[in-house]
Amino acid sequence: MTRWLEQQAAVRERRGLRRSPEVRSPESRSGGDAVLDLSSNDYLGLASDPRLAEAACEAVRRWGTGATSSRLVAGTTGLHLELEEELARFTGMEAGLVFSSGYLANVGVVTALGGPGTLIVADEHCHASLIDGFRLARSRVESFRHNDVDDAARLLSDRALSGKSEPRALIAVESIYSVWGDAAPLASLLELAVEHDAMLLIDEAHSLGVSGAKGHGATAGTALAGHPNVVLTATLSKSLGSQGGAVLGSALLREHLLNRARSFIFDTALAPASAAAALAAVRIIDAEPWRPAAVRGNAARLAAGLRIATTPAAGAVQSAPMPDAETAVKASRAARAAGIRVGCFRPPSVPDGVSRLRLTARATLTPDEIDYACATLRGILEETP
């Protein structure tokens, strides 16, 4: 086994796939260092907001540092219930259930709704947490071409011809895709779900706090909000500047997850401090709608400056294609040397042939910072073969 590990390390090094986390200082987390951050998911600039810190501290003083057990044993607090109610109101859904991470929320809902009698039809660009849920669900899984509703319809129509007993179906997508940054055709997908009596699972990780007129997400205020065929998942660690995840849907779905979602039942509950910080963030977004608007405006300025074709102001993520993994790594290192931190996505995070730099806009970026980043990155990209 040791020899195999050595071989794997050598392959990663040769192909430009070796990863090593950068240790960041407190100053870099709060924007106090000289590096311009275009890589983090702190879209609204709330992760270092003193109001979230104070809410977390107060929760620690009242509830302690940990939840102490799973939610069903002794881990549920009033904070968890209050956060679930606020997230449901915020997104326009009937009820919510909070998990200790967005990853576990996706795994939990997919496995709880999946099984041998459920066909899962998923966009080919779904996040790894959804894919891992598919693998654990013991369902038949079919992928459709990215954002191709007709291809998804074909797979659902073939259900009756497959010879398998699949009375249930689940369509899985992201509202805004985490690497490409484009938006899913949610209205058309809802029509498809209703036509085939399927559940539409929408991962709102990159749209909650960013999309919509007030940052309430891609589905809030539309026909999807509160629809019985719609389930949302979300993370508390991006726009909300905290930690954790949530599933939002009907009260009936919440009851089902309480009893069937293993990543909820057997996991220690979300820490009170994280719940309190996320709760404070939801209320700040309501009180300060300039934050979501600023993210979308800055994303549009970033896309224009880098000449990136993307869905207009769909979200914070902008994506610059690279020819291969090695070139992507080289470009990201050049950007870092120029004082700009960008995301570098290559296999296995993305399939072979689609390596790219990912840049994320934040509400707190200034026009001068964006213009500097665009000018610098254009020069790096133009030198890329």
Short mmCIF file of C-alpha atoms in Angstrom, two decimals:
data_model
loop_
_atom_site.label_atom_id
_atom_site.label_comp_id
_atom_site.label_asym_id
_atom_site.label_seq_id
_atom_site.Cartn_x
_atom_site.Cartn_y
_atom_site.Cartn_z
CA MET A 1 0.00 0.00 0.00
CA THR A 2 2.85 2.40 0.80
CA ARG A 3 4.34 1.84 -2.64
CA TRP A 4 1.01 2.51 -4.26
CA LEU A 5 0.68 5.77 -2.33
CA GLU A 6 4.12 6.81 -3.57
CA GLN A 7 3.09 6.03 -7.15
CA GLN A 8 -0.10 8.04 -6.79
CA ALA A 9 1.84 11.01 -5.43
CA ALA A 10 4.23 10.85 -8.39
CA VAL A 11 1.33 10.77 -10.87
CA ARG A 12 -0.28 13.82 -9.24
CA GLU A 13 2.99 15.72 -9.35
CA ARG A 14 3.60 14.85 -13.00
CA ARG A 15 0.10 15.81 -14.13
CA GLY A 16 -0.11 19.05 -12.17
CA LEU A 17 -2.82 17.67 -9.88
CA ARG A 18 -1.05 17.91 -6.54
CA ARG A 19 -2.95 19.95 -3.98
CA SER A 20 -1.66 21.64 -0.87
CA PRO A 21 -3.78 24.01 1.23
CA GLU A 22 -2.50 27.52 1.73
CA VAL A 23 -2.41 28.50 5.39
CA ARG A 24 -4.14 31.85 5.67
CA SER A 25 -3.62 34.46 8.35
CA PRO A 26 -6.40 36.21 10.27
CA GLU A 27 -5.57 39.33 8.25
CA SER A 28 -6.15 37.52 4.96
CA ARG A 29 -9.53 36.28 6.19
CA SER A 30 -10.66 39.83 6.97
CA GLY A 31 -9.14 41.47 3.91
CA GLY A 32 -6.30 43.02 5.87
CA ASP A 33 -3.41 41.59 3.86
CA ALA A 34 -2.10 42.65 0.47
CA VAL A 35 -3.59 39.73 -1.44
CA LEU A 36 -6.79 40.37 -3.41
CA ASP A 37 -9.11 37.45 -2.73
CA LEU A 38 -11.07 36.20 -5.75
CA SER A 39 -11.26 32.61 -4.55
CA SER A 40 -13.34 32.42 -1.38
CA ASN A 41 -17.09 31.87 -1.16
CA ASP A 42 -17.61 34.68 1.35
CA TYR A 43 -19.79 36.40 -1.24
CA LEU A 44 -21.39 38.98 1.04
CA GLY A 45 -18.36 39.68 3.21
CA LEU A 46 -20.12 38.38 6.32
CA ALA A 47 -17.62 35.76 7.50
CA SER A 48 -15.65 38.44 9.35
CA ASP A 49 -18.62 40.64 10.24
CA PRO A 50 -18.51 41.50 13.97
CA ARG A 51 -22.27 40.99 14.24
CA LEU A 52 -21.90 37.32 13.31
CA ALA A 53 -18.98 36.98 15.71
CA GLU A 54 -21.00 38.48 18.55
CA ALA A 55 -23.98 36.21 17.80
CA ALA A 56 -21.65 33.19 17.84
CA CYS A 57 -20.05 34.28 21.12
CA GLU A 58 -23.43 34.77 22.76
CA ALA A 59 -24.48 31.28 21.63
CA VAL A 60 -21.32 29.80 23.12
CA ARG A 61 -21.98 31.58 26.41
CA ARG A 62 -25.56 30.30 26.48
CA TRP A 63 -25.35 26.86 24.89
CA GLY A 64 -21.69 25.89 25.09
CA THR A 65 -19.17 25.15 22.37
CA GLY A 66 -20.75 22.00 20.95
CA ALA A 67 -24.18 20.48 20.39
CA THR A 68 -23.05 17.43 22.46
CA SER A 69 -24.93 14.78 20.45
CA SER A 70 -27.13 14.10 17.45
CA ARG A 71 -30.25 16.18 17.03
CA LEU A 72 -32.52 13.23 17.87
CA VAL A 73 -30.73 12.37 21.12
CA ALA A 74 -29.97 15.64 22.91
CA GLY A 75 -28.44 17.93 20.30
CA THR A 76 -31.37 20.07 19.20
CA THR A 77 -31.48 23.58 20.65
CA GLY A 78 -33.88 26.46 20.27
CA LEU A 79 -31.30 28.02 17.95
CA HIS A 80 -31.61 25.13 15.48
CA LEU A 81 -35.38 25.45 15.35
CA GLU A 82 -35.25 29.24 15.02
CA LEU A 83 -32.73 28.99 12.19
CA GLU A 84 -34.85 26.42 10.36
CA GLU A 85 -37.91 28.67 10.58
CA GLU A 86 -35.95 31.69 9.34
CA LEU A 87 -34.42 29.79 6.42
CA ALA A 88 -37.84 28.49 5.40
CA ARG A 89 -39.28 32.00 5.51
CA PHE A 90 -36.28 33.41 3.67
CA THR A 91 -36.58 30.95 0.78
CA GLY A 92 -40.37 30.74 0.69
CA MET A 93 -40.47 27.07 1.64
CA GLU A 94 -42.73 25.46 4.22
CA ALA A 95 -40.12 23.91 6.50
CA GLY A 96 -36.40 23.31 6.91
CA LEU A 97 -33.95 20.96 8.54
CA VAL A 98 -30.41 21.99 9.43
CA PHE A 99 -27.44 19.63 8.99
CA SER A 100 -23.86 20.03 10.20
CA SER A 101 -22.61 20.73 6.64
CA GLY A 102 -23.96 21.39 3.17
CA TYR A 103 -22.24 18.22 2.01
CA LEU A 104 -24.18 16.14 4.53
CA ALA A 105 -27.42 17.91 3.64
CA ASN A 106 -27.05 16.81 0.01
CA VAL A 107 -26.04 13.27 0.93
CA GLY A 108 -28.87 13.05 3.45
CA VAL A 109 -31.72 14.17 1.23
CA VAL A 110 -30.59 12.13 -1.79
CA THR A 111 -30.25 8.92 0.19
CA ALA A 112 -33.52 9.51 2.04
CA LEU A 113 -35.45 10.04 -1.21
CA GLY A 114 -33.49 7.46 -3.18
CA GLY A 115 -33.49 3.69 -3.14
CA PRO A 116 -34.13 0.84 -5.56
CA GLY A 117 -37.53 2.29 -6.52
CA THR A 118 -36.25 5.80 -7.36
CA LEU A 119 -34.73 6.87 -10.68
CA ILE A 120 -32.30 9.76 -10.26
CA VAL A 121 -31.86 12.00 -13.30
CA ALA A 122 -29.02 14.45 -12.69
CA ASP A 123 -27.28 17.24 -14.55
CA GLU A 124 -23.81 16.12 -15.57
CA HIS A 125 -22.27 19.08 -13.71
CA CYS A 126 -23.79 18.30 -10.31
CA HIS A 127 -21.56 18.85 -7.28
CA ALA A 128 -19.53 16.02 -5.77
CA SER A 129 -21.72 15.97 -2.64
CA LEU A 130 -24.76 15.17 -4.78
CA ILE A 131 -22.81 12.55 -6.74
CA ASP A 132 -21.74 10.85 -3.51
CA GLY A 133 -25.37 10.86 -2.43
CA PHE A 134 -26.33 9.19 -5.71
CA ARG A 135 -23.74 6.46 -5.13
CA LEU A 136 -25.05 5.77 -1.63
CA ALA A 137 -28.72 5.89 -2.59
CA ARG A 138 -28.79 2.49 -4.35
CA SER A 139 -30.86 4.07 -7.12
CA ARG A 140 -30.42 3.87 -10.87
CA VAL A 141 -28.71 7.13 -11.85
CA GLU A 142 -28.74 8.71 -15.31
CA SER A 143 -26.94 11.94 -16.24
CA PHE A 144 -28.33 14.43 -18.75
CA ARG A 145 -26.36 16.93 -20.78
CA HIS A 146 -25.71 20.14 -18.89
CA ASN A 147 -28.85 22.33 -18.72
CA ASP A 148 -30.51 20.23 -21.46
CA VAL A 149 -34.14 19.86 -20.39
CA ASP A 150 -35.00 17.77 -23.47
CA ASP A 151 -32.30 15.27 -22.60
CA ALA A 152 -33.62 15.05 -19.03
CA ALA A 153 -37.13 14.51 -20.43
CA ARG A 154 -35.85 11.67 -22.62
CA LEU A 155 -34.37 9.90 -19.60
CA LEU A 156 -37.57 10.28 -17.60
CA SER A 157 -39.68 9.08 -20.51
CA ASP A 158 -37.49 5.99 -20.84
CA ARG A 159 -38.33 5.04 -17.25
CA ALA A 160 -41.40 3.08 -18.34
CA LEU A 161 -39.39 1.30 -21.03
CA SER A 162 -36.48 0.30 -18.82
CA GLY A 163 -38.16 -2.80 -17.49
CA LYS A 164 -37.38 -1.68 -13.94
CA SER A 165 -39.91 -0.90 -11.23
CA GLU A 166 -39.24 2.79 -10.52
CA PRO A 167 -42.40 4.47 -9.25
CA ARG A 168 -40.44 7.50 -8.05
CA ALA A 169 -38.10 9.92 -9.80
CA LEU A 170 -35.74 12.65 -8.63
CA ILE A 171 -34.27 15.39 -10.85
CA ALA A 172 -31.09 16.87 -9.34
CA VAL A 173 -29.55 20.20 -10.40
CA GLU A 174 -27.77 23.25 -9.03
CA SER A 175 -29.47 26.64 -9.37
CA ILE A 176 -26.04 28.21 -10.08
CA TYR A 177 -23.25 25.81 -10.93
CA SER A 178 -20.27 25.94 -8.64
CA VAL A 179 -17.52 25.89 -11.28
CA TRP A 180 -19.13 27.10 -14.51
CA GLY A 181 -21.18 29.83 -12.82
CA ASP A 182 -24.17 29.48 -15.15
CA ALA A 183 -27.81 29.15 -14.09
CA ALA A 184 -30.14 26.17 -14.46
CA PRO A 185 -33.44 26.51 -16.41
CA LEU A 186 -35.45 26.01 -13.24
CA ALA A 187 -38.92 26.94 -14.57
CA SER A 188 -38.67 24.39 -17.39
CA LEU A 189 -37.31 21.77 -15.02
CA LEU A 190 -40.27 22.29 -12.69
CA GLU A 191 -42.66 21.72 -15.59
CA LEU A 192 -40.79 18.52 -16.36
CA ALA A 193 -40.94 17.38 -12.73
CA VAL A 194 -44.69 17.95 -12.55
CA GLU A 195 -45.26 16.16 -15.87
CA HIS A 196 -43.40 13.07 -14.67
CA ASP A 197 -44.48 13.21 -11.00
CA ALA A 198 -40.85 13.71 -10.02
CA MET A 199 -39.20 15.66 -7.23
CA LEU A 200 -36.94 18.51 -8.33
CA LEU A 201 -33.91 18.83 -6.04
CA ILE A 202 -32.19 22.21 -6.39
CA ASP A 203 -28.83 22.87 -4.74
CA GLU A 204 -28.88 26.59 -3.86
CA ALA A 205 -25.35 26.66 -2.41
CA HIS A 206 -24.15 29.38 -4.77
CA SER A 207 -27.39 31.35 -5.13
CA LEU A 208 -28.66 31.72 -1.56
CA GLY A 209 -27.80 35.24 -0.47
CA VAL A 210 -26.87 36.25 -4.02
CA SER A 211 -29.66 35.58 -6.53
CA GLY A 212 -33.09 37.15 -6.61
CA ALA A 213 -34.07 40.73 -6.03
CA LYS A 214 -33.24 40.57 -2.32
CA GLY A 215 -30.72 37.74 -2.30
CA HIS A 216 -33.23 35.14 -1.15
CA GLY A 217 -32.06 32.66 -3.78
CA ALA A 218 -32.99 31.61 -7.29
CA THR A 219 -36.35 30.11 -6.36
CA ALA A 220 -37.73 32.60 -3.83
CA GLY A 221 -40.58 34.68 -5.19
CA THR A 222 -41.11 32.33 -8.15
CA ALA A 223 -43.50 29.46 -8.81
CA LEU A 224 -40.89 27.09 -7.42
CA ALA A 225 -41.02 28.50 -3.88
CA GLY A 226 -43.18 26.24 -1.72
CA HIS A 227 -44.07 23.96 -4.62
CA PRO A 228 -44.69 20.38 -3.39
CA ASN A 229 -42.42 18.98 -6.13
CA VAL A 230 -39.45 21.15 -5.11
CA VAL A 231 -36.72 20.47 -2.56
CA LEU A 232 -33.91 22.93 -1.88
CA THR A 233 -30.54 22.32 -0.31
CA ALA A 234 -28.26 25.09 0.85
CA THR A 235 -25.02 25.70 2.67
CA LEU A 236 -24.54 28.12 5.54
CA SER A 237 -20.83 28.49 4.80
CA LYS A 238 -20.86 30.71 1.72
CA SER A 239 -23.05 33.83 1.67
CA LEU A 240 -24.11 33.28 5.27
CA GLY A 241 -20.50 33.30 6.46
CA SER A 242 -20.97 30.44 8.90
CA GLN A 243 -20.90 26.63 8.76
CA GLY A 244 -23.53 23.97 8.12
CA GLY A 245 -26.23 23.08 5.62
CA ALA A 246 -29.98 22.83 5.27
CA VAL A 247 -32.73 21.04 3.37
CA LEU A 248 -35.87 23.07 2.70
CA GLY A 249 -39.20 21.76 1.48
CA SER A 250 -42.53 20.59 2.80
CA ALA A 251 -43.25 19.71 6.42
CA LEU A 252 -43.85 16.15 5.21
CA LEU A 253 -40.36 16.05 3.71
CA ARG A 254 -38.85 17.35 6.96
CA GLU A 255 -40.58 14.59 8.89
CA HIS A 256 -39.25 12.01 6.42
CA LEU A 257 -35.68 13.31 6.75
CA LEU A 258 -35.86 13.26 10.54
CA ASN A 259 -36.49 9.54 10.31
CA ARG A 260 -34.54 8.48 7.20
CA ALA A 261 -31.58 10.80 6.55
CA ARG A 262 -28.62 8.93 8.03
CA SER A 263 -26.29 11.95 7.76
CA PHE A 264 -28.71 13.74 10.08
CA ILE A 265 -29.67 10.91 12.43
CA PHE A 266 -26.17 9.66 13.18
CA ASP A 267 -24.24 12.94 13.08
CA THR A 268 -23.54 15.33 15.94
CA ALA A 269 -25.67 18.42 15.46
CA LEU A 270 -24.48 21.75 14.09
CA ALA A 271 -22.60 23.71 16.76
CA PRO A 272 -24.71 26.42 18.42
CA ALA A 273 -22.19 29.13 17.46
CA SER A 274 -22.56 28.27 13.76
CA ALA A 275 -26.35 28.22 13.99
CA ALA A 276 -26.40 31.63 15.67
CA ALA A 277 -23.99 33.16 13.15
CA ALA A 278 -26.06 31.88 10.21
CA LEU A 279 -29.24 33.20 11.82
CA ALA A 280 -27.65 36.64 12.21
CA ALA A 281 -26.53 36.56 8.56
CA VAL A 282 -30.04 35.83 7.27
CA ARG A 283 -31.35 38.87 9.11
CA ILE A 284 -28.49 41.08 7.91
CA ILE A 285 -29.25 40.17 4.29
CA ASP A 286 -32.87 41.19 4.82
CA ALA A 287 -31.76 44.49 6.37
CA GLU A 288 -28.97 45.20 3.86
CA PRO A 289 -30.16 44.30 0.34
CA TRP A 290 -27.23 46.25 -1.10
CA ARG A 291 -25.01 43.25 -0.42
CA PRO A 292 -26.61 40.81 -2.90
CA ALA A 293 -26.95 43.61 -5.44
CA ALA A 294 -23.27 44.49 -5.04
CA VAL A 295 -22.20 40.87 -5.61
CA ARG A 296 -24.13 40.68 -8.87
CA GLY A 297 -22.83 44.06 -10.01
CA ASN A 298 -19.24 43.14 -9.21
CA ALA A 299 -19.63 39.77 -10.94
CA ALA A 300 -20.86 41.52 -14.08
CA ARG A 301 -17.93 43.97 -13.96
CA LEU A 302 -15.51 41.07 -13.50
CA ALA A 303 -17.00 39.13 -16.42
CA ALA A 304 -16.88 42.20 -18.68
CA GLY A 305 -13.30 43.01 -17.72
CA LEU A 306 -12.14 39.46 -18.42
CA ARG A 307 -14.42 39.05 -21.47
CA ILE A 308 -16.01 35.95 -19.98
CA ALA A 309 -19.29 34.86 -21.53
CA THR A 310 -21.58 33.93 -18.64
CA THR A 311 -25.21 34.17 -17.60
CA PRO A 312 -25.63 37.91 -16.84
CA ALA A 313 -25.35 38.52 -13.11
CA ALA A 314 -26.60 35.01 -12.33
CA GLY A 315 -24.30 34.75 -9.34
CA ALA A 316 -20.84 35.41 -8.00
CA VAL A 317 -18.92 32.70 -9.88
CA GLN A 318 -17.01 33.52 -13.06
CA SER A 319 -15.14 30.80 -14.93
CA ALA A 320 -12.16 31.11 -17.28
CA PRO A 321 -11.48 27.92 -19.32
CA MET A 322 -7.91 26.60 -19.43
CA PRO A 323 -6.44 24.13 -21.94
CA ASP A 324 -5.25 21.62 -19.32
CA ALA A 325 -4.55 21.10 -15.62
CA GLU A 326 -0.87 22.01 -15.81
CA THR A 327 -1.61 25.33 -17.51
CA ALA A 328 -4.35 26.11 -15.00
CA VAL A 329 -1.95 25.55 -12.10
CA LYS A 330 0.70 27.71 -13.77
CA ALA A 331 -1.78 30.55 -14.35
CA SER A 332 -3.10 30.42 -10.79
CA ARG A 333 0.46 30.60 -9.43
CA ALA A 334 1.20 33.57 -11.67
CA ALA A 335 -1.91 35.30 -10.35
CA ARG A 336 -0.87 34.59 -6.77
CA ALA A 337 2.57 36.01 -7.44
CA ALA A 338 0.83 39.16 -8.71
CA GLY A 339 -1.13 39.43 -5.45
CA ILE A 340 -4.40 37.86 -6.61
CA ARG A 341 -5.82 34.64 -5.17
CA VAL A 342 -8.00 32.69 -7.63
CA GLY A 343 -9.52 29.22 -7.62
CA CYS A 344 -7.84 26.53 -9.72
CA PHE A 345 -10.12 23.68 -10.76
CA ARG A 346 -8.70 20.60 -12.45
CA PRO A 347 -9.25 16.83 -12.19
CA PRO A 348 -10.65 15.27 -10.11
CA SER A 349 -12.67 18.38 -9.18
CA VAL A 350 -13.71 18.66 -12.84
CA PRO A 351 -13.53 16.13 -15.69
CA ASP A 352 -10.47 15.87 -17.92
CA GLY A 353 -10.39 18.59 -20.55
CA VAL A 354 -12.33 21.24 -18.63
CA SER A 355 -9.76 22.69 -16.23
CA ARG A 356 -10.34 26.35 -15.44
CA LEU A 357 -9.70 29.27 -13.18
CA ARG A 358 -12.67 30.20 -11.02
CA LEU A 359 -13.07 33.75 -9.80
CA THR A 360 -15.68 34.74 -7.26
CA ALA A 361 -17.04 38.23 -6.83
CA ARG A 362 -17.77 39.61 -3.38
CA ALA A 363 -19.95 42.47 -2.23
CA THR A 364 -16.99 44.23 -0.62
CA LEU A 365 -14.76 44.43 -3.71
CA THR A 366 -14.10 47.96 -4.95
CA PRO A 367 -14.17 49.02 -8.62
CA ASP A 368 -10.42 49.71 -8.48
CA GLU A 369 -9.74 46.20 -7.14
CA ILE A 370 -11.81 44.60 -9.88
CA ASP A 371 -10.19 46.68 -12.62
CA TYR A 372 -6.71 45.82 -11.32
CA ALA A 373 -7.57 42.14 -11.15
CA CYS A 374 -8.99 42.14 -14.68
CA ALA A 375 -5.98 43.92 -16.16
CA THR A 376 -3.55 41.58 -14.39
CA LEU A 377 -5.43 38.39 -15.19
CA ARG A 378 -5.95 39.36 -18.82
CA GLY A 379 -2.19 39.58 -19.18
CA ILE A 380 -1.75 36.15 -17.59
CA LEU A 381 -4.47 34.57 -19.72
CA GLU A 382 -3.09 36.09 -22.91
CA GLU A 383 0.25 34.44 -22.19
CA THR A 384 -1.48 31.09 -21.70
CA PRO A 385 -0.90 28.81 -24.72
#
